[in-house]
GROMACS .gro file of C-alpha atoms in nm:
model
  242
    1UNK     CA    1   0.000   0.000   0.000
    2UNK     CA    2   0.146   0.350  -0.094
    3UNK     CA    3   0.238   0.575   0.193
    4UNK     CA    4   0.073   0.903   0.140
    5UNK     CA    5   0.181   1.238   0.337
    6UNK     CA    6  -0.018   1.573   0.262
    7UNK     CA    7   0.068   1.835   0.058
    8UNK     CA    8   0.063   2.071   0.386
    9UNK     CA    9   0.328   1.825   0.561
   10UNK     CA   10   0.521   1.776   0.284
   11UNK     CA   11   0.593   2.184   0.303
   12UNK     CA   12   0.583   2.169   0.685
   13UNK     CA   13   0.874   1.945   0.688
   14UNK     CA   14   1.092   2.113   0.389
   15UNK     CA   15   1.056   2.419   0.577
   16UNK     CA   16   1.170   2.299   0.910
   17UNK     CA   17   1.463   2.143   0.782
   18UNK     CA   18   1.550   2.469   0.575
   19UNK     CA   19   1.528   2.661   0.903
   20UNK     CA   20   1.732   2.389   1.128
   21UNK     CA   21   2.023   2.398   0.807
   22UNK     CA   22   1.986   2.819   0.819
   23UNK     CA   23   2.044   2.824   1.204
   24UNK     CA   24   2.354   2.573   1.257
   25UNK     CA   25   2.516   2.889   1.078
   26UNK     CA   26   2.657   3.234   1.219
   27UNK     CA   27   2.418   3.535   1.177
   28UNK     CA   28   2.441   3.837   0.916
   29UNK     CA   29   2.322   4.178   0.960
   30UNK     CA   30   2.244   4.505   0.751
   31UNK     CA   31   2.180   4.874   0.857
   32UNK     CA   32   2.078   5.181   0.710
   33UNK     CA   33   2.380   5.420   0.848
   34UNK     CA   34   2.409   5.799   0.738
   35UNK     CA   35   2.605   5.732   0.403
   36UNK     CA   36   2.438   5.428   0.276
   37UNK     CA   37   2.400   5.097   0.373
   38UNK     CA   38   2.605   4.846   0.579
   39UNK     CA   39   2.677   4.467   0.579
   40UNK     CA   40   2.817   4.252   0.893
   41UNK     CA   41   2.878   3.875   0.876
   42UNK     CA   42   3.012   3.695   1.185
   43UNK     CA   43   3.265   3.550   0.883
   44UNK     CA   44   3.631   3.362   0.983
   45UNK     CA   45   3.707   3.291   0.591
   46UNK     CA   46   3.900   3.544   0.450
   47UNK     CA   47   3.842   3.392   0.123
   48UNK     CA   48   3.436   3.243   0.157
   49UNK     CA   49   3.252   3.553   0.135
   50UNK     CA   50   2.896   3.610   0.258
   51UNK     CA   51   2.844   3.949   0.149
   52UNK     CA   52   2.939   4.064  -0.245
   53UNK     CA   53   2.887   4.305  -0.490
   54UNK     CA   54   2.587   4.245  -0.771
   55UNK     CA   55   2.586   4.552  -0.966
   56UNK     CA   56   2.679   4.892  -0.922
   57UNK     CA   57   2.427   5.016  -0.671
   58UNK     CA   58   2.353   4.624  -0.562
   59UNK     CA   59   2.513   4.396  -0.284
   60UNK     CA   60   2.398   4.060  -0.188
   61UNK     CA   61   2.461   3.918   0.142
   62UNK     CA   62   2.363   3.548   0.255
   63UNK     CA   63   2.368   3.275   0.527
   64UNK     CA   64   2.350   2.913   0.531
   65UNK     CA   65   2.533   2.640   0.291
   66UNK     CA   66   2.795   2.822   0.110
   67UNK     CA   67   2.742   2.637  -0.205
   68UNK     CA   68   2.397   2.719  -0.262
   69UNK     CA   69   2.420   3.078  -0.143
   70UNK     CA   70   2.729   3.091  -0.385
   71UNK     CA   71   2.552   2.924  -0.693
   72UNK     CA   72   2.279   3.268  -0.630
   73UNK     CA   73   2.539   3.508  -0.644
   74UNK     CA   74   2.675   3.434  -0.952
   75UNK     CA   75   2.322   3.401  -1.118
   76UNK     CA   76   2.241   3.766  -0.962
   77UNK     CA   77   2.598   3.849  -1.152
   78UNK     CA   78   2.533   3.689  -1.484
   79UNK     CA   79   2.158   3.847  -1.479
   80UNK     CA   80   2.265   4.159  -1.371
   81UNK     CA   81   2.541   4.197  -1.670
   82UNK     CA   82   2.338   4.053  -1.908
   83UNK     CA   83   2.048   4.280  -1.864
   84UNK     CA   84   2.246   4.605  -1.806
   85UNK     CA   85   2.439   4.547  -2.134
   86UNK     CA   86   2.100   4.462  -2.311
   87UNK     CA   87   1.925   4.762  -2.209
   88UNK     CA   88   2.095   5.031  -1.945
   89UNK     CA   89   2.275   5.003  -1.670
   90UNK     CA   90   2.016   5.249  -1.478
   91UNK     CA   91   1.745   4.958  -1.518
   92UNK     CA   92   1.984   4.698  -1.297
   93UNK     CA   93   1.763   4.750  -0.956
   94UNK     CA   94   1.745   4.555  -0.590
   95UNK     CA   95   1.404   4.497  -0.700
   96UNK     CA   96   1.428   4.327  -1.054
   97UNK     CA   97   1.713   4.110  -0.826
   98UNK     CA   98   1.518   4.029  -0.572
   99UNK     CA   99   1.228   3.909  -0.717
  100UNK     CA  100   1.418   3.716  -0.968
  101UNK     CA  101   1.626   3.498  -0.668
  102UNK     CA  102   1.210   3.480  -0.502
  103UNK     CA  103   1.137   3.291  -0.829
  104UNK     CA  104   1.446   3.046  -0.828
  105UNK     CA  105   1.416   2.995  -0.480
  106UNK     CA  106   1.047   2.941  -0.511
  107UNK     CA  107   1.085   2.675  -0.748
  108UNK     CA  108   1.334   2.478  -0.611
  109UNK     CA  109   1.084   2.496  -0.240
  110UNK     CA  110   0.770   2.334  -0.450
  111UNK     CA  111   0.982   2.107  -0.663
  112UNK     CA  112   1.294   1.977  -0.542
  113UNK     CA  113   1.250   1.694  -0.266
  114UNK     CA  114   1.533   1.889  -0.075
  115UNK     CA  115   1.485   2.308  -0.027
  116UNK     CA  116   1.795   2.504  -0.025
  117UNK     CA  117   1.940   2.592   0.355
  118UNK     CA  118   1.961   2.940   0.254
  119UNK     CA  119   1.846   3.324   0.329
  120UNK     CA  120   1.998   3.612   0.165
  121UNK     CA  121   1.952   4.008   0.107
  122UNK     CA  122   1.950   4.225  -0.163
  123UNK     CA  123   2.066   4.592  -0.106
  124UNK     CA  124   2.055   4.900  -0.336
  125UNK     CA  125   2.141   5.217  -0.195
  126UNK     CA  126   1.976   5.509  -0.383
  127UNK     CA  127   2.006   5.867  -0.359
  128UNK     CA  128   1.901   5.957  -0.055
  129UNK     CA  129   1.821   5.732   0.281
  130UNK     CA  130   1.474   5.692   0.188
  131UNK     CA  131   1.485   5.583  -0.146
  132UNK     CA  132   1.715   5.292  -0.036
  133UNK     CA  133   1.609   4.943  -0.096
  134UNK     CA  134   1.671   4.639   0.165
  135UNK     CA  135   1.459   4.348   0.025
  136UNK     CA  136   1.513   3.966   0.289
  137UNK     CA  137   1.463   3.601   0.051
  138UNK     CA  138   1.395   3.331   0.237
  139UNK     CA  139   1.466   2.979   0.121
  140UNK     CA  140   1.106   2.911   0.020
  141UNK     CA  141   1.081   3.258  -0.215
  142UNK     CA  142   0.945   3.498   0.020
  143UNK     CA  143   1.026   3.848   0.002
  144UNK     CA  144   1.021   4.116   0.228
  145UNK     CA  145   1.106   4.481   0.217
  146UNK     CA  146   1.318   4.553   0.531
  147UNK     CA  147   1.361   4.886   0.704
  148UNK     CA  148   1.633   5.044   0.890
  149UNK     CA  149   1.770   4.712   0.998
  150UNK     CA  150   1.726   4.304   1.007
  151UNK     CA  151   1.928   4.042   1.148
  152UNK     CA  152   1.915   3.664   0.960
  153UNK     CA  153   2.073   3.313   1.006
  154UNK     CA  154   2.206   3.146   1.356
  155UNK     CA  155   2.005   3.328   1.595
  156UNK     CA  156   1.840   3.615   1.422
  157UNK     CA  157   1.616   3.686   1.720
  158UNK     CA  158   1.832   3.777   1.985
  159UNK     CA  159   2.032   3.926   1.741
  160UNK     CA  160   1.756   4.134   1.585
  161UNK     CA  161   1.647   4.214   1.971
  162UNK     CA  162   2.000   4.363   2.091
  163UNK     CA  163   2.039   4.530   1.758
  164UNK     CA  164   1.666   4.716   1.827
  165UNK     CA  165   1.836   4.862   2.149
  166UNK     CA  166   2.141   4.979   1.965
  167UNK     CA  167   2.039   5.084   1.653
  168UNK     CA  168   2.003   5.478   1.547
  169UNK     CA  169   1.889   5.623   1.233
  170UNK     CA  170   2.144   5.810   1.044
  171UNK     CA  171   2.396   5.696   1.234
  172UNK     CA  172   2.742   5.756   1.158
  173UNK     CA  173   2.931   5.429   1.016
  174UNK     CA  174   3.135   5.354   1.348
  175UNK     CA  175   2.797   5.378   1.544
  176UNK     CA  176   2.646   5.177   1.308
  177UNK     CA  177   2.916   4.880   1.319
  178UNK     CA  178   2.947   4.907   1.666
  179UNK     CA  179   2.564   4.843   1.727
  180UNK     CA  180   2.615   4.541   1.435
  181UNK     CA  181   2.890   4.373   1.611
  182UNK     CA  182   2.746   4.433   1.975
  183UNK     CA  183   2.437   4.220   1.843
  184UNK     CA  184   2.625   3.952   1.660
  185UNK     CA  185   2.841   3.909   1.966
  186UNK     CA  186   2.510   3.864   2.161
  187UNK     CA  187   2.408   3.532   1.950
  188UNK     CA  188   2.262   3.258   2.103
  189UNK     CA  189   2.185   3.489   2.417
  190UNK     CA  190   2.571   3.467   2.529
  191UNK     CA  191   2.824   3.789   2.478
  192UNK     CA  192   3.130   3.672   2.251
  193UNK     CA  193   3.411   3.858   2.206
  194UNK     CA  194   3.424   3.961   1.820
  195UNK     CA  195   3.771   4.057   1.671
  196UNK     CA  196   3.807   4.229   1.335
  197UNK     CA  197   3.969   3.878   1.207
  198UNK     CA  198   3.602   3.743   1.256
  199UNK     CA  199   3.456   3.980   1.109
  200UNK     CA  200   3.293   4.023   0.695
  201UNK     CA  201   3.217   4.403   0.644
  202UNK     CA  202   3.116   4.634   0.336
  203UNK     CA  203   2.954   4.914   0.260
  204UNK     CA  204   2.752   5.073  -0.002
  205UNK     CA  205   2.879   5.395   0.029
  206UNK     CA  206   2.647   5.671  -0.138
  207UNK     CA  207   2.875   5.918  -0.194
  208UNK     CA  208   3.134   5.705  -0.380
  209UNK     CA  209   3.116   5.729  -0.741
  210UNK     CA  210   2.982   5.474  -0.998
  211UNK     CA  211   3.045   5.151  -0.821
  212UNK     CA  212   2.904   5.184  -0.458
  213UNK     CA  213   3.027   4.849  -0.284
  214UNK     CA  214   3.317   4.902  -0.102
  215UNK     CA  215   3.484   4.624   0.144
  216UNK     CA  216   3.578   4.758   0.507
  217UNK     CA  217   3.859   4.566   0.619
  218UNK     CA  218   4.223   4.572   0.748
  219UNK     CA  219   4.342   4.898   0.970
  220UNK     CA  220   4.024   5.094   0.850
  221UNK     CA  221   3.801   4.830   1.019
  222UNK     CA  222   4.047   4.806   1.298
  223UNK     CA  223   3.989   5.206   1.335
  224UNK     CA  224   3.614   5.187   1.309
  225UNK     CA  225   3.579   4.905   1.564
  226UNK     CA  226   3.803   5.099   1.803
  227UNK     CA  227   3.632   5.447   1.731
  228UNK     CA  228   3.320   5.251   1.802
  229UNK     CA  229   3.452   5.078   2.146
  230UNK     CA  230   3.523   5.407   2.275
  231UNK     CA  231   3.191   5.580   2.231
  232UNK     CA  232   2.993   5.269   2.373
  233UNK     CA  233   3.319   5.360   2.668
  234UNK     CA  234   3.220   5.742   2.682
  235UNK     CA  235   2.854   5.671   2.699
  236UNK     CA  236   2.852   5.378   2.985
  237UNK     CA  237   3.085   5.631   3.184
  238UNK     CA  238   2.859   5.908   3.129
  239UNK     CA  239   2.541   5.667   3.220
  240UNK     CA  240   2.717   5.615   3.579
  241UNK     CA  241   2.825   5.979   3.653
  242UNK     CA  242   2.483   6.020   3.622
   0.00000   0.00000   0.00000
């Protein structure tokens, strides 16, 4: 006699086991900070990225199984060159990205006996602040268009929780990374000590000319985690004079 399981379990269980694959791995986070927007991966490879460049005005971050997550990128790479060379680079958007990684990730959810054990974002910094674009994938095609900040992979809800205490609009980038790296040091509800060696930063910097993705790394993110360390210093010494 067959063994039959419903259409509703069948999707139940894909999506647990997407999560469970998603949250063996280290968290990611993106900000809005004054000049654009800003990408933090709890990330020991030097050479494994989880956060890249798409286009000029486009940056992809991700968590979960680096293969997968890597076999997006490139497709978000090829697509993106293909159709800015066919019509204009101008028509590349976060948008036309997004919804085209919802659609392969969609597909392989309903069709492939195993989902991918993956959640990435698509950023496009605009003009200003509020024409910015922060759009979240999840492994079975959903999208949704993030504000401010969101927190995803390992344990994105503490994560997101000490990050809602920390973060500030139009904050400068220092603040910014230091209320990043204060929540991804929180995961799993226990403080870690996060070095700049463990650390996966970039920026899309508004003010920087054609191509906005910009890696922060080396004795620049050395400077910005120490610029950061002593305001969080100056303001918890300042709380207790008080």
């Amino acid at each position: 006699m067959p063994f039959y399981v419903s259409p509703e379990q069948i999707m139940k269980d894909k999506a647990d086991y997407a999560r469970k694959g998603i949250a063996r791995g280290r968290s990611a986070v993106v900000l809005q900070y004054d000049g654009g927007i800003l990408f933090v991966a709890d990330n020991m490879s030097r050479t494994l990225h989880k956060i890249s460049e798409l286009y000029d005005r486009v940056a992809f971050a991700a968590v979960g199984r680096y293969n997968e997550f890597e076999n997006l990128r490139l497709a978000g790479v090829r697509y993106a060159d293909s159709h800015g060379y066919t019509y204009d680079r101008s028509d590349v958007t976060g948008q036309m990205l997004a919804n085209a990684y919802a659609q392969t990730l969609g597909s392989i959810f309903t069709e492939s006996n195993k989902p991918w054990e993956v959640e990435i974002v698509v950023g496009e910094v605009g003009e200003t602040a509020d024409s910015d674009q922060i759009y979240r994938i999840t492994f079975d095609g959903s999208v949704v268009d993030e504000r401010d900040f969101l927190a995803m992979g390992g344990s994105a809800e503490h994560v997101t929780t000490v990050l809602r205490e920390r973060y500030v609009k139009d904050a400068s980038l220092a603040a910014a990374l230091s209320a990043a790296v204060h929540a991804l040091a929180h995961e799993n509800g226990e403080q870690r000590e996060l070095e700049a060696t463990s650390l996966e930063v970039a920026v899309l910097e508004r003010a920087r000319p054609h191509r906005k993705f910009r890696r922060v790394q080396g004795d620049r993110l050395t400077a910005l985690l120490a610029q950061g360390h002593a305001a969080d210093t100056k303001d918890t010494d300042t709380d207790s004079d008080t």
